[in-house]
mmCIF file of C-alpha atoms and ligand atoms in Angstrom:
data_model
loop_
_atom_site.group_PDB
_atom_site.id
_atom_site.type_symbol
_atom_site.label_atom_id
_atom_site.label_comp_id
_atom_site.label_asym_id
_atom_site.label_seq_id
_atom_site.Cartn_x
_atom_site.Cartn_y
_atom_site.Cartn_z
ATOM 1 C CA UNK A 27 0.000 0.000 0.000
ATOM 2 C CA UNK A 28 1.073 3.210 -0.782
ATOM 3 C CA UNK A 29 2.431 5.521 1.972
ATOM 4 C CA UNK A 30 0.749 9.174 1.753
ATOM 5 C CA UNK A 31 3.061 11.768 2.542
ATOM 6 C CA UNK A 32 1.126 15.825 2.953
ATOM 7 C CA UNK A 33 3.532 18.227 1.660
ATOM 8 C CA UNK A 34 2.651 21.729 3.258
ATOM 9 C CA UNK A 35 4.300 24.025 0.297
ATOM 10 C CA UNK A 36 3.398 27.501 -1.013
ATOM 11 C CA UNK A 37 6.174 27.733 -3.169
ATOM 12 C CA UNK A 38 5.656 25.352 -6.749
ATOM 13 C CA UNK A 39 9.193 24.661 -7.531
ATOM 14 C CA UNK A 40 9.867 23.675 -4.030
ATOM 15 C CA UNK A 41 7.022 21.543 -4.713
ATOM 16 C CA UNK A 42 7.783 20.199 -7.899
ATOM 17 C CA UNK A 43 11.349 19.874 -6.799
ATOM 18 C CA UNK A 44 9.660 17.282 -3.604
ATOM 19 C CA UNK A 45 7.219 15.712 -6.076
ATOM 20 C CA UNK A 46 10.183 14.265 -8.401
ATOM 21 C CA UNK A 47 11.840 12.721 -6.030
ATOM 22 C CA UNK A 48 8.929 11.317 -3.519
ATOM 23 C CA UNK A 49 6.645 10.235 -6.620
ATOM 24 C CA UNK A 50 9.885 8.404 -7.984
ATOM 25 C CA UNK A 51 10.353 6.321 -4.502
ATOM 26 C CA UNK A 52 6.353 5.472 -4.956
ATOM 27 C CA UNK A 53 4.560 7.746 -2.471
ATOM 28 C CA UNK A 54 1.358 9.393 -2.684
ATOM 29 C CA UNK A 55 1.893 13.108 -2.622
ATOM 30 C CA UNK A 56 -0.884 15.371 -0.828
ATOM 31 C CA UNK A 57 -0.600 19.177 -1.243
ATOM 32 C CA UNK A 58 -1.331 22.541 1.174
ATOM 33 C CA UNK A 59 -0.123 25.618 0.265
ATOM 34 C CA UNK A 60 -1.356 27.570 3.384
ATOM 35 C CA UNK A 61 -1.695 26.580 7.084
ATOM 36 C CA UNK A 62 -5.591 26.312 6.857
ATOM 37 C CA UNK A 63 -5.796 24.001 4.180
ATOM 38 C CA UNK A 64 -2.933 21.719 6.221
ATOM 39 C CA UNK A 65 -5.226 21.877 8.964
ATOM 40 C CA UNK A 66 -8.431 21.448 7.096
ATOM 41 C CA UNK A 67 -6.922 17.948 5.546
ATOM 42 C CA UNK A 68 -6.009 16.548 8.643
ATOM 43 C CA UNK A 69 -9.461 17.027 9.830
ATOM 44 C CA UNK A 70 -10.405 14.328 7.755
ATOM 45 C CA UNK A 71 -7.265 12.176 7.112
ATOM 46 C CA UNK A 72 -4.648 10.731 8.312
ATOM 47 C CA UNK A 73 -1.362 10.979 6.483
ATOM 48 C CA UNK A 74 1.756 8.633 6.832
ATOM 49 C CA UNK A 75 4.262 11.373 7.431
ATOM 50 C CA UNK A 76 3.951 15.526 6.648
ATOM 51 C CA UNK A 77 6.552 17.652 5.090
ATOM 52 C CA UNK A 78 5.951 21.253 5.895
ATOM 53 C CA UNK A 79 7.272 24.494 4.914
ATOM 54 C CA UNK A 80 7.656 27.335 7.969
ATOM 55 C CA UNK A 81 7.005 30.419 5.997
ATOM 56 C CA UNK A 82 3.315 30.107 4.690
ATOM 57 C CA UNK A 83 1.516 32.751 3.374
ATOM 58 C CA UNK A 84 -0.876 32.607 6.522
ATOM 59 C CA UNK A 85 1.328 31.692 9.272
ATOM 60 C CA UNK A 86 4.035 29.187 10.603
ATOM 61 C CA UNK A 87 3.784 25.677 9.216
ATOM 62 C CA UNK A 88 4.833 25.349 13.053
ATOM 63 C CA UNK A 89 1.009 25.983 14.015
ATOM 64 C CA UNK A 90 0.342 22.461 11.838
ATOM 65 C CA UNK A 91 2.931 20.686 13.617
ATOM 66 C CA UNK A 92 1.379 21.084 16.903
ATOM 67 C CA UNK A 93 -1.681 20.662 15.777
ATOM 68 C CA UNK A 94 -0.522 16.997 14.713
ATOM 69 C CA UNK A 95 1.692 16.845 18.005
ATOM 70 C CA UNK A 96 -2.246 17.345 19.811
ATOM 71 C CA UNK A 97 -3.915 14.963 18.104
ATOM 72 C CA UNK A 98 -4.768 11.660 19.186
ATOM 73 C CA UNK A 99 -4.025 9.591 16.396
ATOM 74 C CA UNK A 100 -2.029 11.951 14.449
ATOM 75 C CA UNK A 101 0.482 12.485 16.940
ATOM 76 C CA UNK A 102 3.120 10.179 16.004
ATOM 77 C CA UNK A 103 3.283 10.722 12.660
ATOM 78 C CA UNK A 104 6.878 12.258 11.323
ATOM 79 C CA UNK A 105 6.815 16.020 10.670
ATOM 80 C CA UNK A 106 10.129 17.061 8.644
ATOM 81 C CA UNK A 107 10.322 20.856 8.557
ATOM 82 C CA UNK A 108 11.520 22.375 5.096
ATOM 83 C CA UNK A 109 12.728 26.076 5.883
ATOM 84 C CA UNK A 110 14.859 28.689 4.642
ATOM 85 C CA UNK A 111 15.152 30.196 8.349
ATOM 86 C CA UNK A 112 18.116 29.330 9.747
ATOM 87 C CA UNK A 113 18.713 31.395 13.182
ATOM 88 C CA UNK A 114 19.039 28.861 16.343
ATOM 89 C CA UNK A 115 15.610 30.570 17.854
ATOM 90 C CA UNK A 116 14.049 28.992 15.107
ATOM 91 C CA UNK A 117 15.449 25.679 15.363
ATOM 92 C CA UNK A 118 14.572 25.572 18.863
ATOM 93 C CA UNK A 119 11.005 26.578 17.967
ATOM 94 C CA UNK A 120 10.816 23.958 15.496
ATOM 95 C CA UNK A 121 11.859 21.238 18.269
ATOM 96 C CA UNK A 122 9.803 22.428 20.772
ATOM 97 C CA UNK A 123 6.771 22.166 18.438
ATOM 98 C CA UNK A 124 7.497 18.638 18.120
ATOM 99 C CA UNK A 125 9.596 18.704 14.522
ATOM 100 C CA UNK A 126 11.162 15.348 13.828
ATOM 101 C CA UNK A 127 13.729 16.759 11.487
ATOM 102 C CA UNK A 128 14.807 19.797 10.064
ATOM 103 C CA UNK A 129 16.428 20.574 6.789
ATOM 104 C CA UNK A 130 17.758 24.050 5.597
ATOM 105 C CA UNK A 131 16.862 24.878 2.282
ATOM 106 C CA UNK A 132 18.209 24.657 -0.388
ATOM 107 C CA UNK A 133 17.665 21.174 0.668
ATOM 108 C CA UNK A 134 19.615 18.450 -0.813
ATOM 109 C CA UNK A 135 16.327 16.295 -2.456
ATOM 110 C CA UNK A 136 17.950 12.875 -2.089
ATOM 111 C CA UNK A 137 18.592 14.064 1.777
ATOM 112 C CA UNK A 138 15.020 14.659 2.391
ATOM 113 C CA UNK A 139 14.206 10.992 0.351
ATOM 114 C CA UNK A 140 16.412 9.322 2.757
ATOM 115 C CA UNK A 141 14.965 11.004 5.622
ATOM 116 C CA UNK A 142 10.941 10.040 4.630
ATOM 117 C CA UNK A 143 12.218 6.357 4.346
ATOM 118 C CA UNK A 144 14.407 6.949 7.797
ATOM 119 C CA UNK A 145 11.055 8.355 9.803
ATOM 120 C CA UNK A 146 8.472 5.652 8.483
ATOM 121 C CA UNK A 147 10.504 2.930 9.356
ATOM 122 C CA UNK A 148 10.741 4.060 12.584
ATOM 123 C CA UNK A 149 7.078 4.734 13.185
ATOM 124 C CA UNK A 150 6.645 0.890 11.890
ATOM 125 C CA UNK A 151 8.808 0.029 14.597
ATOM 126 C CA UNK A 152 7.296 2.259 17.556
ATOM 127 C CA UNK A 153 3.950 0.494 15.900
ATOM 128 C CA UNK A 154 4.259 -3.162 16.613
ATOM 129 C CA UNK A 155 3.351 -3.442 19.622
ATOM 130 C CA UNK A 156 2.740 -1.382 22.553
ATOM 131 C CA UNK A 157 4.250 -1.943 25.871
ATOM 132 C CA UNK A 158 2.306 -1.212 29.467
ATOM 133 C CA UNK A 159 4.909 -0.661 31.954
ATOM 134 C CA UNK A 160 4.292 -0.885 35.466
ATOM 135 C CA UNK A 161 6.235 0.657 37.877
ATOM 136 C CA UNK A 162 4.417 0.406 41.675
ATOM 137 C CA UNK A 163 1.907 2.827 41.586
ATOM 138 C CA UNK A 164 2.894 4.323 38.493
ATOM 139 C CA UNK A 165 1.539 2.700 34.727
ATOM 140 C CA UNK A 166 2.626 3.650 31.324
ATOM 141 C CA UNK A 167 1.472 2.946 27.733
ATOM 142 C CA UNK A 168 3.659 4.105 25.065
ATOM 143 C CA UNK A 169 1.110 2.926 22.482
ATOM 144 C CA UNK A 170 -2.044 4.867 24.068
ATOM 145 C CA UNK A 171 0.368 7.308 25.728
ATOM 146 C CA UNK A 172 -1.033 7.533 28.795
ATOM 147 C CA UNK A 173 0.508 7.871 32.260
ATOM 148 C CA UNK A 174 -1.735 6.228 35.645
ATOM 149 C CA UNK A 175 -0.593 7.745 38.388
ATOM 150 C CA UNK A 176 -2.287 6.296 42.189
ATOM 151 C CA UNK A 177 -5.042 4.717 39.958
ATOM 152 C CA UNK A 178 -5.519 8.562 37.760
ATOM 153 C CA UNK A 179 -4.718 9.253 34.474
ATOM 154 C CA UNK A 180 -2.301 12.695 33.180
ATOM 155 C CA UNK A 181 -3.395 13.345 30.176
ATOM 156 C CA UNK A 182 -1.561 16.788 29.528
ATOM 157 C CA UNK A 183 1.755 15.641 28.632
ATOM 158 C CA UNK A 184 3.440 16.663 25.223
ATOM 159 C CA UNK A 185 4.435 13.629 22.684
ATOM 160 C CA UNK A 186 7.624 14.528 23.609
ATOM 161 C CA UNK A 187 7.537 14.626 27.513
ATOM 162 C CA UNK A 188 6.095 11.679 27.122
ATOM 163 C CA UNK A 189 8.821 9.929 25.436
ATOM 164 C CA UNK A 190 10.960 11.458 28.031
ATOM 165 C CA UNK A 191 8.683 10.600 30.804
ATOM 166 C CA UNK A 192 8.929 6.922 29.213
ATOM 167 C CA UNK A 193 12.500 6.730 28.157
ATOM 168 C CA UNK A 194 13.423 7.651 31.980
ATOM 169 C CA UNK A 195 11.386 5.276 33.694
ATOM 170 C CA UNK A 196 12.238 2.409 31.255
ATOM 171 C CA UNK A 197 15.794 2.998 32.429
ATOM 172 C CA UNK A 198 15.322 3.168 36.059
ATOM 173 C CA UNK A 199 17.016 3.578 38.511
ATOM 174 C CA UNK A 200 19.833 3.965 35.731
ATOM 175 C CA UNK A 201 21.028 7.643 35.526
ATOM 176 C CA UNK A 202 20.864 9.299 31.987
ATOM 177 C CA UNK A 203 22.911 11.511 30.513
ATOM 178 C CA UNK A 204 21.099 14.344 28.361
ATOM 179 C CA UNK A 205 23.230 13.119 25.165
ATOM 180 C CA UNK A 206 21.646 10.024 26.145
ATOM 181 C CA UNK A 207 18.148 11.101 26.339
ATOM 182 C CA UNK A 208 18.611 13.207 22.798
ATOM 183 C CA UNK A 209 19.471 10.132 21.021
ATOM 184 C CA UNK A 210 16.706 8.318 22.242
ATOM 185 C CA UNK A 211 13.888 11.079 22.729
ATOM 186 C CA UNK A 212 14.880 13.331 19.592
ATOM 187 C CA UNK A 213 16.599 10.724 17.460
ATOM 188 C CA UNK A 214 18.184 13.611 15.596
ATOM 189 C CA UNK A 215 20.792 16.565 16.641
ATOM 190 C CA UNK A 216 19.664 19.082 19.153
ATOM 191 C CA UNK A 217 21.081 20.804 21.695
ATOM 192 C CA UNK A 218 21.158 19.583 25.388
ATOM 193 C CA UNK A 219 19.026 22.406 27.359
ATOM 194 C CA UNK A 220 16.126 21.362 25.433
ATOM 195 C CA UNK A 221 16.466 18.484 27.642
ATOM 196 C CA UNK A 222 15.919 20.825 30.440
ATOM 197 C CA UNK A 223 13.330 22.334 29.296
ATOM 198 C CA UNK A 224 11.191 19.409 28.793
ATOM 199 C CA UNK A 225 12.373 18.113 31.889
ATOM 200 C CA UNK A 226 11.171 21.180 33.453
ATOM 201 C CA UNK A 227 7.703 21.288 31.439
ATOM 202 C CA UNK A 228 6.997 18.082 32.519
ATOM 203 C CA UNK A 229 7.453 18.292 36.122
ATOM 204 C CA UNK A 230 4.861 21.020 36.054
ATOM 205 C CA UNK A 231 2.285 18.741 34.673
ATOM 206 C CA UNK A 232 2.799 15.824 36.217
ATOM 207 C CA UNK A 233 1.512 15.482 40.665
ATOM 208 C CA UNK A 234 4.418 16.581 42.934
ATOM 209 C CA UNK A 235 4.894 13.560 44.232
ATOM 210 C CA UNK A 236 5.885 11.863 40.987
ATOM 211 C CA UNK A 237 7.428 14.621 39.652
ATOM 212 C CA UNK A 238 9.799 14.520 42.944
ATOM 213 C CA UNK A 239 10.986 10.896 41.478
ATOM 214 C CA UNK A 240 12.753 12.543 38.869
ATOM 215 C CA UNK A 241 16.399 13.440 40.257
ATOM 216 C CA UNK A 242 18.650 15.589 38.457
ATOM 217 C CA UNK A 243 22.547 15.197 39.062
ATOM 218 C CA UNK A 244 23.992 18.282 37.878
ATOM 219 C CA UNK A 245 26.502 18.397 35.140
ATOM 220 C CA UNK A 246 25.625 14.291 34.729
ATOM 221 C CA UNK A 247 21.987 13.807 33.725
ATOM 222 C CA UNK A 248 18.713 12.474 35.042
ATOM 223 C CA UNK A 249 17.066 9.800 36.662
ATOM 224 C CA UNK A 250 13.298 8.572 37.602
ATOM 225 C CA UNK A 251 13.642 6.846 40.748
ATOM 226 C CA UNK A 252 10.866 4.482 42.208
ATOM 227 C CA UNK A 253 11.068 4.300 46.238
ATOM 228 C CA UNK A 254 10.148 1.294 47.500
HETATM 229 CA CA1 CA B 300 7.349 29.454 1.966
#
């Protein structure tokens, strides 16, 4: 079955320039030239992965990609972020919105047709099977994503504090460095204080008491750690 990739575009060469190569390697190609009609097509479908371009002519293709990052059902599918803005601030942005890769335009074509294949292979991975993890009086589904904590569910948690959230636990009472954590959580270069700021994020949502369990060791990493 054909894998059907939404390409969020205003500009037609950049277009034309993604449609030769992704058409060649036998994917369906969706288009959006603004952020409303992104938004208005994932209303009623799901695609396989999303390409987007930042600079629309009606906002930040950023706006789609957490739009997608809130969705159940949407929310793990790849977002690669096409963009001609290259300051750090941006970047950062882009991460924070839950961006699973970035590339700088002029983008090298057979770069981004390596990274499509890279992303849905991992999503058929993270797909085969979910895994509940119970930890005392703490539960975790990294399929449904949700987090039981004393028998109640926290629903507020980002895709990515989630992963975090998961990744941590998983490794308990093992302490994680933040290179670590990047390589597992973003699965891409970023820069190590986004790890704080997630870290910090997601203590605020989550009940004191669990959010006490995870330690930081300054200079080292983190750790969730169960008490007995
Ligand atoms: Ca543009």
């Amino acid at each position: 079955m054909n894998k059907t990739i939404l390409v969020v575009e205003d500009h037609k060469e950049m277009r034309d320039l993604v449609k030769s190569v992704l058409e060649r390697d036998g994917f369906s190609l969706i288009y959006a030239e603004t952020v409303k009609a992104g938004k208005d097509f994932l209303k009623h479908k799901k695609p396989d992965l999303i390409i987007l371009d930042l600079g629309l002519p009606d906002g930040s293709g950023l706006e789609i990609c957490s739009l997608v990052r809130g969705t159940a059902g949407l929310s793990k599918t790849p977002v690669i972020a096409l963009t001609g803005l290259t300051e750090f601030k941006d970047k950062k942005l882009g991460f924070d919105a839950g961006v699973d890769q970035y590339l700088e335009k002029p983008i090298v074509i057979e770069e981004l047709s390596l990274w499509v294949k890279a992303l849905l292979r991992r999503v058929e991975l993270d797909t085969r099977g979910g895994t509940l993890l119970t930890f005392g009086d703490l539960q975790i589904c990294n399929e449904s994503y949700i987090v039981k904590f004393k028998g109640k569910i926290i629903g507020n948690l980002t895709r990515r504090e989630f992963d975090l959230f998961y990744f941590l636990v998983k490794a308990s009472p093992k302490l994680i460095s933040r290179g670590a954590i990047i390589s597992e959580v973003w699965k891409t270069a970023a820069v190590e204080n986004l790890v704080d700021t997630h870290i910090f994020n997601m203590r605020q949502k989550l009940p004191r008491q669990l959010a006490a369990r995870i330690q930081s060791v300054p200079g080292i990493g983190f750790r969730y750690f169960q008490p007995r």
